[in-house]
mmCIF file of C-alpha atoms and ligand atoms in Angstrom:
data_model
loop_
_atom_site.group_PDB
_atom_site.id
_atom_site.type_symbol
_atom_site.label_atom_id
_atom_site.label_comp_id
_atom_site.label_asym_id
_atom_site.label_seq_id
_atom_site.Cartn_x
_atom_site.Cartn_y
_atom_site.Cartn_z
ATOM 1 C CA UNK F 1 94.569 73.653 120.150
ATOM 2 C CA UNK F 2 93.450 70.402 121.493
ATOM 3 C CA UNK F 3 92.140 71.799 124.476
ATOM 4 C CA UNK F 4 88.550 72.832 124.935
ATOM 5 C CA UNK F 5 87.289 76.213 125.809
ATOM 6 C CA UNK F 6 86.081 75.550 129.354
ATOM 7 C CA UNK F 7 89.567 74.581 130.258
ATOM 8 C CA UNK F 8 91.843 77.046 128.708
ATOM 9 C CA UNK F 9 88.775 79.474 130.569
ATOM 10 C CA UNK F 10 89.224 77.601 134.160
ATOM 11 C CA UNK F 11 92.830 77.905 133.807
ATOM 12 C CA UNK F 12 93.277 81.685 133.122
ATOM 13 C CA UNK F 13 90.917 82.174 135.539
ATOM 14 C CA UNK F 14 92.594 80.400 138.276
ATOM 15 C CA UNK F 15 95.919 82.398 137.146
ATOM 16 C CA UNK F 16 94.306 86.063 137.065
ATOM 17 C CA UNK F 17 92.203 85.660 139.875
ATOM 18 C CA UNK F 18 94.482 87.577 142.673
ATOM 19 C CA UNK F 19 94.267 90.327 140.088
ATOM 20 C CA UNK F 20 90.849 91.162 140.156
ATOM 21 C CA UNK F 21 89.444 94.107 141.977
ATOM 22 C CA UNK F 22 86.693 93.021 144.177
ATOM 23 C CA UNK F 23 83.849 94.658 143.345
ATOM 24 C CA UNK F 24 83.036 97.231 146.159
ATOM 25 C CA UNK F 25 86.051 96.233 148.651
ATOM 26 C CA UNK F 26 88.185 98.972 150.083
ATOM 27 C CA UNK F 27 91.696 98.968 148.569
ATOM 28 C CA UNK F 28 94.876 100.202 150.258
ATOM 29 C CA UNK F 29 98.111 100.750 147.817
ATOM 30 C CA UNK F 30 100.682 98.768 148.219
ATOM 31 C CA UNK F 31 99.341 96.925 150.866
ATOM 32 C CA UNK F 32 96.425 95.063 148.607
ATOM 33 C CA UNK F 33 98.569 94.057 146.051
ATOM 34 C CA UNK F 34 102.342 93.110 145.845
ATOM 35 C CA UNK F 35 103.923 94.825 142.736
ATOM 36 C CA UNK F 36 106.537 92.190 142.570
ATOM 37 C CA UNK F 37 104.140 88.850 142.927
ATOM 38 C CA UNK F 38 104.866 85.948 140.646
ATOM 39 C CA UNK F 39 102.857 83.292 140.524
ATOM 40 C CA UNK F 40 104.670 80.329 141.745
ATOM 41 C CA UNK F 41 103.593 78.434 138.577
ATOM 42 C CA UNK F 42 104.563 80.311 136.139
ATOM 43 C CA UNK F 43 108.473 80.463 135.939
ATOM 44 C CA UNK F 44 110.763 83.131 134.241
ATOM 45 C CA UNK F 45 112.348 80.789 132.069
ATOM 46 C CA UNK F 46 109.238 79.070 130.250
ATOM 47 C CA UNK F 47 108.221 82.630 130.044
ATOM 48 C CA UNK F 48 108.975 83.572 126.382
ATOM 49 C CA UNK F 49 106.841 80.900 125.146
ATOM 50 C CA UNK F 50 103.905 80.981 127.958
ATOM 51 C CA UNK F 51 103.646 84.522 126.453
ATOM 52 C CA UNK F 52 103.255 83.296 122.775
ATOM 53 C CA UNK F 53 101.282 80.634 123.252
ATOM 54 C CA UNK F 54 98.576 83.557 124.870
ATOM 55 C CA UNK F 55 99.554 85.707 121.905
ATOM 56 C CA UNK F 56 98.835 83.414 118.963
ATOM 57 C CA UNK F 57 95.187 82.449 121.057
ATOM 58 C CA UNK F 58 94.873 86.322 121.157
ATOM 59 C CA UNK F 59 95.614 86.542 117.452
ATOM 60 C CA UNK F 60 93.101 83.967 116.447
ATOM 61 C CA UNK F 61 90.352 84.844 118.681
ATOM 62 C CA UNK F 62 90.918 88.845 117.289
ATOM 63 C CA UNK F 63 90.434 87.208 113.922
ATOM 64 C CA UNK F 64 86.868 85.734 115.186
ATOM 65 C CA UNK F 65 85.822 88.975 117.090
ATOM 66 C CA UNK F 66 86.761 91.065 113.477
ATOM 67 C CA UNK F 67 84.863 88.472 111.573
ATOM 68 C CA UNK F 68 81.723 88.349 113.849
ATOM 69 C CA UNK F 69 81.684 92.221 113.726
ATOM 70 C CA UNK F 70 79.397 92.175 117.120
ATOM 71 C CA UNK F 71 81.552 93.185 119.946
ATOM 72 C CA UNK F 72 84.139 95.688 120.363
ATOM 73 C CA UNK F 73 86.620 95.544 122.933
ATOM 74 C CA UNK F 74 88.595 98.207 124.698
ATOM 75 C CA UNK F 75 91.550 97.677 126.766
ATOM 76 C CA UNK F 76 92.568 100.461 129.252
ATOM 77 C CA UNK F 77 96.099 100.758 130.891
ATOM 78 C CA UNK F 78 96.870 102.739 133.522
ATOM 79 C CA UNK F 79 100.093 103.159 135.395
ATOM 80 C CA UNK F 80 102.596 105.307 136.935
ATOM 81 C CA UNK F 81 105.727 106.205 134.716
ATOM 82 C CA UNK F 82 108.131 103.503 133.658
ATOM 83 C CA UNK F 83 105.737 100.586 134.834
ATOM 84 C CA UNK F 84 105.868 99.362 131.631
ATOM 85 C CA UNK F 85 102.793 100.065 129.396
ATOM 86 C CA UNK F 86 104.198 100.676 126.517
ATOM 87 C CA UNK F 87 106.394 97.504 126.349
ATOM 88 C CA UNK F 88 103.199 95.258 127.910
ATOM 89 C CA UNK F 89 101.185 96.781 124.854
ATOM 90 C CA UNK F 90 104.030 95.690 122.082
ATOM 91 C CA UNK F 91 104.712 92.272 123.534
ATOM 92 C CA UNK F 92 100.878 91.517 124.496
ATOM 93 C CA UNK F 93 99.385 92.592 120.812
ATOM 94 C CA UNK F 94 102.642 91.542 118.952
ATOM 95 C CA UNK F 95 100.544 88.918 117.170
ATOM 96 C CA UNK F 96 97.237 90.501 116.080
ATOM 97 C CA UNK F 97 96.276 91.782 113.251
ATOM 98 C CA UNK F 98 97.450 95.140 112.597
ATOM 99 C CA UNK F 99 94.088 96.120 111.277
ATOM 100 C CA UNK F 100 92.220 95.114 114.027
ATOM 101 C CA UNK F 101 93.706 96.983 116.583
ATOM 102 C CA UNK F 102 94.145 100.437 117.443
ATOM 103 C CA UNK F 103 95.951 102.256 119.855
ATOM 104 C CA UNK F 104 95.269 105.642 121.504
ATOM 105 C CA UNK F 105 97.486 107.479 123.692
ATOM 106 C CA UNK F 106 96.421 110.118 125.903
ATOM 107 C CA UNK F 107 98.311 113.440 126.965
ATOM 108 C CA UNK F 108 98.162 116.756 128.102
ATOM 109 C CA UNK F 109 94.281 117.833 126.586
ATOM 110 C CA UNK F 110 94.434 120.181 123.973
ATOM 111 C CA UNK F 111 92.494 123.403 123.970
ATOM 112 C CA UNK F 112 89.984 121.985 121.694
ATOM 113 C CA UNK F 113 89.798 118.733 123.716
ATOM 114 C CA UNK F 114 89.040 121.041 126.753
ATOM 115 C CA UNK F 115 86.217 123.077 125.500
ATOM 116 C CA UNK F 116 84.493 119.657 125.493
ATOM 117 C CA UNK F 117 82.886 117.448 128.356
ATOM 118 C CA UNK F 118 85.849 115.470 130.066
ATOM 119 C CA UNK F 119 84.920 112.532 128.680
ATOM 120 C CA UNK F 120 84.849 113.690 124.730
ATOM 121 C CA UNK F 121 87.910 112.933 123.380
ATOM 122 C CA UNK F 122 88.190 109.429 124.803
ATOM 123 C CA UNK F 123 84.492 108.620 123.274
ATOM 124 C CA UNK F 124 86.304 109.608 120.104
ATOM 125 C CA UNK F 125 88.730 106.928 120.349
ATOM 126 C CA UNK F 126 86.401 104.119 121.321
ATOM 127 C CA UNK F 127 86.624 100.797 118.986
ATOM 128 C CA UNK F 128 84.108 100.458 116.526
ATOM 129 C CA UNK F 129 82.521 96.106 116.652
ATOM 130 C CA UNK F 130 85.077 93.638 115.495
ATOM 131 C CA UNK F 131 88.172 96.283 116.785
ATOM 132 C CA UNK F 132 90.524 95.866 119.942
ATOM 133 C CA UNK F 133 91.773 99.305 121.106
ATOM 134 C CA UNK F 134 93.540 100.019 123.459
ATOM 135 C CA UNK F 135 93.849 103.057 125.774
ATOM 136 C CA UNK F 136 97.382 104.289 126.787
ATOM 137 C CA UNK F 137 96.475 106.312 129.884
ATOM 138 C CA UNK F 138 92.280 106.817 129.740
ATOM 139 C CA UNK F 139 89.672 108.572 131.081
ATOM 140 C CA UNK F 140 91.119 107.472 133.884
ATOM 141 C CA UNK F 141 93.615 110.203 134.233
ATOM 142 C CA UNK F 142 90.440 112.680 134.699
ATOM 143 C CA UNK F 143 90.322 110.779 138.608
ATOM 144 C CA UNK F 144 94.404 110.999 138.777
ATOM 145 C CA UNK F 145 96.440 113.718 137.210
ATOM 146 C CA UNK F 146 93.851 115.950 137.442
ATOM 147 C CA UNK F 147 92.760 114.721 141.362
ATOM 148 C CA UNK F 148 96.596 115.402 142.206
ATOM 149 C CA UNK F 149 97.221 118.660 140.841
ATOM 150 C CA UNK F 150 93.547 120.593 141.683
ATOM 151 C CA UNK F 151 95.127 123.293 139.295
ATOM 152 C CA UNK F 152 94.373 120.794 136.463
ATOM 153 C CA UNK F 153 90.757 120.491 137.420
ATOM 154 C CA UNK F 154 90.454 124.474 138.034
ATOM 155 C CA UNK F 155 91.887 124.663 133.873
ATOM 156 C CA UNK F 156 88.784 122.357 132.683
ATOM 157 C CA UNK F 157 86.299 125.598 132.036
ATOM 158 C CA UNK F 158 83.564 123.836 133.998
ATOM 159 C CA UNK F 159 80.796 125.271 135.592
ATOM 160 C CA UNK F 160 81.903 126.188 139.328
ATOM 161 C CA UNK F 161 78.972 123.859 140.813
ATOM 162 C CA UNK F 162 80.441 121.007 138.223
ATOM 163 C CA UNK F 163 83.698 121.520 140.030
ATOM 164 C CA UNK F 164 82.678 121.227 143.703
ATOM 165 C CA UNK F 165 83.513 118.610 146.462
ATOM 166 C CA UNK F 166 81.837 116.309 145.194
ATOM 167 C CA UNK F 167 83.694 115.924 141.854
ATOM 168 C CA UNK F 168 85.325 112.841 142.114
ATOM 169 C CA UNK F 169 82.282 111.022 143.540
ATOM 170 C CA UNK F 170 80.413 112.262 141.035
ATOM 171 C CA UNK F 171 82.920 110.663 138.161
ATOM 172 C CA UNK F 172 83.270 107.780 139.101
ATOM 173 C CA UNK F 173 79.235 107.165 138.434
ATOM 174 C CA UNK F 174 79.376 108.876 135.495
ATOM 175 C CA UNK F 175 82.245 106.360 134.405
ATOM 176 C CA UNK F 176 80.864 103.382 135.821
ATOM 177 C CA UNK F 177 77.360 104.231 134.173
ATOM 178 C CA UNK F 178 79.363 104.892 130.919
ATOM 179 C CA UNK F 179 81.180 101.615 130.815
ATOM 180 C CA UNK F 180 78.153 100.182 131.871
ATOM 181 C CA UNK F 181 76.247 101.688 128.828
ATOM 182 C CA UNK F 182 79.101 100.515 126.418
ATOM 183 C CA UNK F 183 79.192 96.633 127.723
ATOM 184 C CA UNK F 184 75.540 96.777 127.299
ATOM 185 C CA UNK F 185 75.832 97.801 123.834
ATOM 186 C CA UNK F 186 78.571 95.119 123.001
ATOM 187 C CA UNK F 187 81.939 97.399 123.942
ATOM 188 C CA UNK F 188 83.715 95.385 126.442
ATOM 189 C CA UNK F 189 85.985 96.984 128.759
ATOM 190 C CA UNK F 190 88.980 95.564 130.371
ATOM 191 C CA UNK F 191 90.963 97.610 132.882
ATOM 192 C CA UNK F 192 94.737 96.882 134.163
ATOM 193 C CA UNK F 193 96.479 99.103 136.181
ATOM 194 C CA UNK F 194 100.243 98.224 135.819
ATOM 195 C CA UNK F 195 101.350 98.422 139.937
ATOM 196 C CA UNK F 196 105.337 98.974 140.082
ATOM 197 C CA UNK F 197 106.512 99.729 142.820
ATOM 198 C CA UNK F 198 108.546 103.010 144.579
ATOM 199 C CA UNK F 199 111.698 101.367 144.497
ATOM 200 C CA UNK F 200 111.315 99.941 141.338
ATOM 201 C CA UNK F 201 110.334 102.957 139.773
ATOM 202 C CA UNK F 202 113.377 104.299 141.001
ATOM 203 C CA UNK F 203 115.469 101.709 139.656
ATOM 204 C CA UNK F 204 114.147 102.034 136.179
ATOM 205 C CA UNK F 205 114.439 105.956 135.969
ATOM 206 C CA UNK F 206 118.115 105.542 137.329
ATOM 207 C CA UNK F 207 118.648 102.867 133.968
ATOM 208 C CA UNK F 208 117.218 105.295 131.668
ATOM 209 C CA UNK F 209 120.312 107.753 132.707
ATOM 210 C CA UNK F 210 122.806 105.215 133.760
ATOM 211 C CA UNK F 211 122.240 103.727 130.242
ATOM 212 C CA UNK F 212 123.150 105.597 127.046
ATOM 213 C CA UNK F 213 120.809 103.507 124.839
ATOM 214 C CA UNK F 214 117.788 104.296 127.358
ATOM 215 C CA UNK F 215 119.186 108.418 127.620
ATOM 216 C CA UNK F 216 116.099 109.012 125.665
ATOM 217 C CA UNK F 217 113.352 107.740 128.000
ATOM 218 C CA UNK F 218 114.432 110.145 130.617
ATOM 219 C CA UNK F 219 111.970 112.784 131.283
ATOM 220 C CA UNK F 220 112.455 115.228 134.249
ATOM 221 C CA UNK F 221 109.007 115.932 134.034
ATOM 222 C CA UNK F 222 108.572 111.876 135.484
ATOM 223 C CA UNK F 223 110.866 112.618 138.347
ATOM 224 C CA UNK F 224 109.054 116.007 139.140
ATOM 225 C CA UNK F 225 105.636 113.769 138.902
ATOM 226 C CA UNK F 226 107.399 111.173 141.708
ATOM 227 C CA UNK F 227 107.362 113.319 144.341
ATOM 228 C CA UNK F 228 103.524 113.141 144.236
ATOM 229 C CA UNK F 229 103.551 109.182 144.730
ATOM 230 C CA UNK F 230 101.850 109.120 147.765
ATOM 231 C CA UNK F 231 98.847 111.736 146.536
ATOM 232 C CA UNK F 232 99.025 108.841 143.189
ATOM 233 C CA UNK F 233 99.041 105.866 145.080
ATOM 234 C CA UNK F 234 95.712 107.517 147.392
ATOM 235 C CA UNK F 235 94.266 108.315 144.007
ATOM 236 C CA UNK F 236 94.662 105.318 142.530
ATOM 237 C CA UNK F 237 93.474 103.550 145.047
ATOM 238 C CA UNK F 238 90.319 104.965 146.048
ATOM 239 C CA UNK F 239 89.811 105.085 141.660
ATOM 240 C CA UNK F 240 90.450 100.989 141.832
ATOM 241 C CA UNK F 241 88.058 100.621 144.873
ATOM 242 C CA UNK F 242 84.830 102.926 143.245
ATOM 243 C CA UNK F 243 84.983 101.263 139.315
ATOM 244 C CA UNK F 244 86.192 98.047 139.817
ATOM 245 C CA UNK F 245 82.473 96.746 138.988
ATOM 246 C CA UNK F 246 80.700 93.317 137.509
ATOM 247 C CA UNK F 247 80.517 94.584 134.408
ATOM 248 C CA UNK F 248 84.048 96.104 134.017
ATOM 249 C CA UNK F 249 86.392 95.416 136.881
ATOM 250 C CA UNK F 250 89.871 96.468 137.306
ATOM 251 C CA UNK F 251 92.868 94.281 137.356
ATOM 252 C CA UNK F 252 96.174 95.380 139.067
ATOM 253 C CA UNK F 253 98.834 93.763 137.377
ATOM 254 C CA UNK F 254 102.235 93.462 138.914
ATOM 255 C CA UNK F 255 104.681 95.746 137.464
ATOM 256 C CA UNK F 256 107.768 95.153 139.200
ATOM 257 C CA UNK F 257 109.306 91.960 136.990
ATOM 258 C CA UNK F 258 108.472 92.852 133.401
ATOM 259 C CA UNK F 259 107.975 89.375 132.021
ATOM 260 C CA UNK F 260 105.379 88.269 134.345
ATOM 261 C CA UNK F 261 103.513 91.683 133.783
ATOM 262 C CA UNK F 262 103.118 91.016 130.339
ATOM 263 C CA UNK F 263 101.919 87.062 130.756
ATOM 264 C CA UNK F 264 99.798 88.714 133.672
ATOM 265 C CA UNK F 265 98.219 91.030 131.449
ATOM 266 C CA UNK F 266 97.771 89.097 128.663
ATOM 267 C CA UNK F 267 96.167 86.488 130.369
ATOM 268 C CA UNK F 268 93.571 88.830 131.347
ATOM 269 C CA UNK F 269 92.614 90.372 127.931
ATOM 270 C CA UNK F 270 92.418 86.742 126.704
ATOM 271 C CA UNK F 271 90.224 85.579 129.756
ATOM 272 C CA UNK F 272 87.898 88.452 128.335
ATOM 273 C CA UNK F 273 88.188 87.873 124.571
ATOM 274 C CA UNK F 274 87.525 83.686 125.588
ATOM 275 C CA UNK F 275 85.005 84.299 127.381
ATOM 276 C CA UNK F 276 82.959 86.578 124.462
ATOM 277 C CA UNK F 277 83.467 83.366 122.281
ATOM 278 C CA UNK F 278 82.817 85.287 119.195
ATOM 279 C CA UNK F 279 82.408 82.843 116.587
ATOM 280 C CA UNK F 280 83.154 83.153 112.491
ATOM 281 C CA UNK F 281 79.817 84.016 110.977
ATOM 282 C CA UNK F 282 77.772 80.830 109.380
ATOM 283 C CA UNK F 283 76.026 81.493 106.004
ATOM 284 C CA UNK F 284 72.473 81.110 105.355
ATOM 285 C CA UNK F 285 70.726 78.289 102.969
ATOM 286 C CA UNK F 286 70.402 80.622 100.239
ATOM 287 C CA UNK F 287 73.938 81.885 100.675
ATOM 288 C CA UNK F 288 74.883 79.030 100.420
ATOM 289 C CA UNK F 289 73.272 78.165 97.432
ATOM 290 C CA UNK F 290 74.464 81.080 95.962
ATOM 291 C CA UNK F 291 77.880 80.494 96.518
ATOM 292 C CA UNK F 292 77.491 77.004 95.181
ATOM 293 C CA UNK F 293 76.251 78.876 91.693
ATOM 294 C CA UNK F 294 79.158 81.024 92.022
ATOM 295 C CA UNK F 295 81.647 77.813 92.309
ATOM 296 C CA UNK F 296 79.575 76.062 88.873
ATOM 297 C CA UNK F 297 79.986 79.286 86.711
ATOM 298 C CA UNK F 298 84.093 79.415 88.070
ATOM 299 C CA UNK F 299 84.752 76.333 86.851
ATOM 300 C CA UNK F 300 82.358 76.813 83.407
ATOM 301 C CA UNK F 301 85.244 79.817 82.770
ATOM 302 C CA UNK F 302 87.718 76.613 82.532
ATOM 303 C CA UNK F 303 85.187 74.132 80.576
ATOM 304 C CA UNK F 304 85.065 77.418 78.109
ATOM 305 C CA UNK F 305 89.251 77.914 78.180
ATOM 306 C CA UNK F 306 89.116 74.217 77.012
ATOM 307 C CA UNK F 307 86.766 74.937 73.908
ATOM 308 C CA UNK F 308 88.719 77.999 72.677
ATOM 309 C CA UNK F 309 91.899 77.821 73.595
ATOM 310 C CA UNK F 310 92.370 81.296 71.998
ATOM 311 C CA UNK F 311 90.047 83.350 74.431
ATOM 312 C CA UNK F 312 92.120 81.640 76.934
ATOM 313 C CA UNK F 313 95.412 83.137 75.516
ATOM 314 C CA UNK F 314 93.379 86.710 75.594
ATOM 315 C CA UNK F 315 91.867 86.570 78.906
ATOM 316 C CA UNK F 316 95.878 85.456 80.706
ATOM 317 C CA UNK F 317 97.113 88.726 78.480
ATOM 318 C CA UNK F 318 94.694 91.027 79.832
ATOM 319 C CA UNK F 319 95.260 89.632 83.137
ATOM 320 C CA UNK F 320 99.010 90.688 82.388
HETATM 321 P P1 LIG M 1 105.766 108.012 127.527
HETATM 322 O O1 LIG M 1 106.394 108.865 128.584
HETATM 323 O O2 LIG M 1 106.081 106.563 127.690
HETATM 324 O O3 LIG M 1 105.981 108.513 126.138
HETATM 325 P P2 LIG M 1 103.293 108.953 128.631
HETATM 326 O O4 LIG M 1 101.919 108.390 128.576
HETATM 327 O O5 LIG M 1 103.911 109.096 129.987
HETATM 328 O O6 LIG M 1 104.189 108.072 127.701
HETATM 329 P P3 LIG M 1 103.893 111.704 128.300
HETATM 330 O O7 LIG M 1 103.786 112.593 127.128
HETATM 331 O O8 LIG M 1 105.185 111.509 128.993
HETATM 332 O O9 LIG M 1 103.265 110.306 127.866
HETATM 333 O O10 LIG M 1 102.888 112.181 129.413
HETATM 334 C C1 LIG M 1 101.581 112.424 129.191
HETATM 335 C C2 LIG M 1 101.127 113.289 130.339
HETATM 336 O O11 LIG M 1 99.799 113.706 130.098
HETATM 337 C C3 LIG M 1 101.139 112.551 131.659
HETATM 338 O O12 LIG M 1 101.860 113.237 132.611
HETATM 339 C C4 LIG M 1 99.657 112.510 132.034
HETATM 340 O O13 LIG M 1 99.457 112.584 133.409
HETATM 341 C C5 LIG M 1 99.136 113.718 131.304
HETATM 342 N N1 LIG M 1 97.697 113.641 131.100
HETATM 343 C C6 LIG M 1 96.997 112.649 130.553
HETATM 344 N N2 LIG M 1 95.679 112.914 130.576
HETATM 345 C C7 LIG M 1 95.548 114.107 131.156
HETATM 346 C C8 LIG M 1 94.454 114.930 131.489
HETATM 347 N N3 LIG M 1 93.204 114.561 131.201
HETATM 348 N N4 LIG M 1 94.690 116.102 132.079
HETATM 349 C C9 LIG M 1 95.939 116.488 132.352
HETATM 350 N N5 LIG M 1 97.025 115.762 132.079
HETATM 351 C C10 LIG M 1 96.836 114.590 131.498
HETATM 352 MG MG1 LIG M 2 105.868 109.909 130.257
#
């Protein structure tokens, strides 16, 4: 990487900055932000390797973040069906670490989920310091699903004053003062909301029958849950325009061409990860020292093998 930091920084910034939420600004869906936007810069077919060039960065500066074992960072996606998380999450993290990532995906609550606060089970799933999780549908979905279908909200055994007008006013504090409270303690949050669009969304449930190899993706359930897109895109919007915040603003990502989605999104967990800088732990004097004692009694073991060959011969048998 012969470029410095600053750079690389300036650069993704200048690429992911029409994908930033303002913080406080109204937002209108899909008026705000084009779904099927490409940045004139980037083209389709330098894509492939624009994407792993982001990747390896990603891998190497997971490898820091693990080693540094300070900060934690969480990555929540939210989108309507067939926008593509899934694939964005495969491609994005296809170079990290397997152990230093971990991946939550969040469905229907379970009854034990539901005798808890909303926000339980997600707290569960946070990443611990030196981790990158990521959330496949979030907390989130407690402003959506549940904001779209009241009967989901009149399921959650709250109190009936916890359940009044108010509600959704109400959570979206209570999330912004949570994220606020976990990028204070060193758990970063980075938010993309995948935006397709109607007509693509249409286009890609149509594939998934038209297509025998994509026959399983079809869910009827997904078609039922179109018919709300204009309560969604509301829901989403006003979500977008009450958390989108300094310390954890949303990015809406579009969704309608899949391979700039994934540079897009990339780009914008790697802006974050950059711009922690965590750094492969030094070791003290003494450490040092130690280490250096370590290294002198290693290499005695060989100035030993040389005196007595024999011991040698034992020591390679145990070893097997
Ligand atoms: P895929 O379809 O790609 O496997 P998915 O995330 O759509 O992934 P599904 O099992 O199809 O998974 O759907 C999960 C469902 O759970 C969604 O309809 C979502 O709205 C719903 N859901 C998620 N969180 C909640 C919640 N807190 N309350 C009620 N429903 C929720
Ligand atoms: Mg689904």
């Amino acid at each position: 990487m012969t470029e410095s930091r600053t750079d690389r920084l300036r650069e993704l910034r200048r690429f992911i900055e029409p994908f930033r939420v303002e913080p406080g600004r109204k937002v209108r869906l899909p008026k705000d932000f084009d779904p099927g936007y490409t940045a004139d810069f980037v083209k389709k077919q330098d894509a492939k390797e624009t994407l792993q060039r982001g990747v390896q960065q990603l891998a190497e500066y997971q490898a820091r973040l693990a080693a540094q074992d300070t900060y934690g960072l969480l990555v929540v996606f939210q989108a309507m069906d067939a926008a593509g998380k899934d694939g964005t999450i495969k491609h994005v993290m296809s170079g990290v670490n397997p152990q230093g990532v971990e991946v939550s995906s969040f469905k229907v609550p379970s009854s034990e989920e539901l005798d808890h606060d909303y926000l339980w089970r997600y707290a569960r799933r946070l990443p611990a310091r030196g981790m990158i999780g990521i959330f496949n549908r979030s907390y989130y979905e407690e402003v959506l699903v549940v904001r779209v279908h009241p009967q989901i909200l009149a399921g959650q055994k709250m109190p009936r004053k916890a359940k009044g007008k108010d509600v959704w006013a109400r959570r979206f504090r209570e999330i912004n003062d949570w994220e606020r409270y976990l990028v204070d303690n060193g758990i970063h949050v980075v938010k993309l909301f995948l935006n397709v669009s109607r007509e693509e969304q249409k286009e890609r449930f149509l594939a998934r029958v038209d297509d025998p190899e994509r026959n399983w993706k079809f869910s009827a359930a997904d078609i039922r849950e179109r018919r709300y897109w204009d309560d969604y895109q509301k829901a989403f919007a006003e979500m977008l325009a009450a958390t989108s915040t300094e310390w954890a603003p949303w990015h809406v990502i579009p969704a309608d061409r899949k391979w700039f989605m994934r540079i897009a999104a990339g780009a914008v967990i790697l802006d974050k990860i950059i711009d922690l800088d965590p750094r492969f732990p030094t070791v003290s004097d003494e450490a040092r020292a130690e280490m250096l004692k370590a290294r002198d009694e290693l290499l005695a073991e060989d100035g030993q093998a040389q005196a007595d060959p024999k011991a040698t011969g034992q020591a390679r048998a145990s070893r097997g």
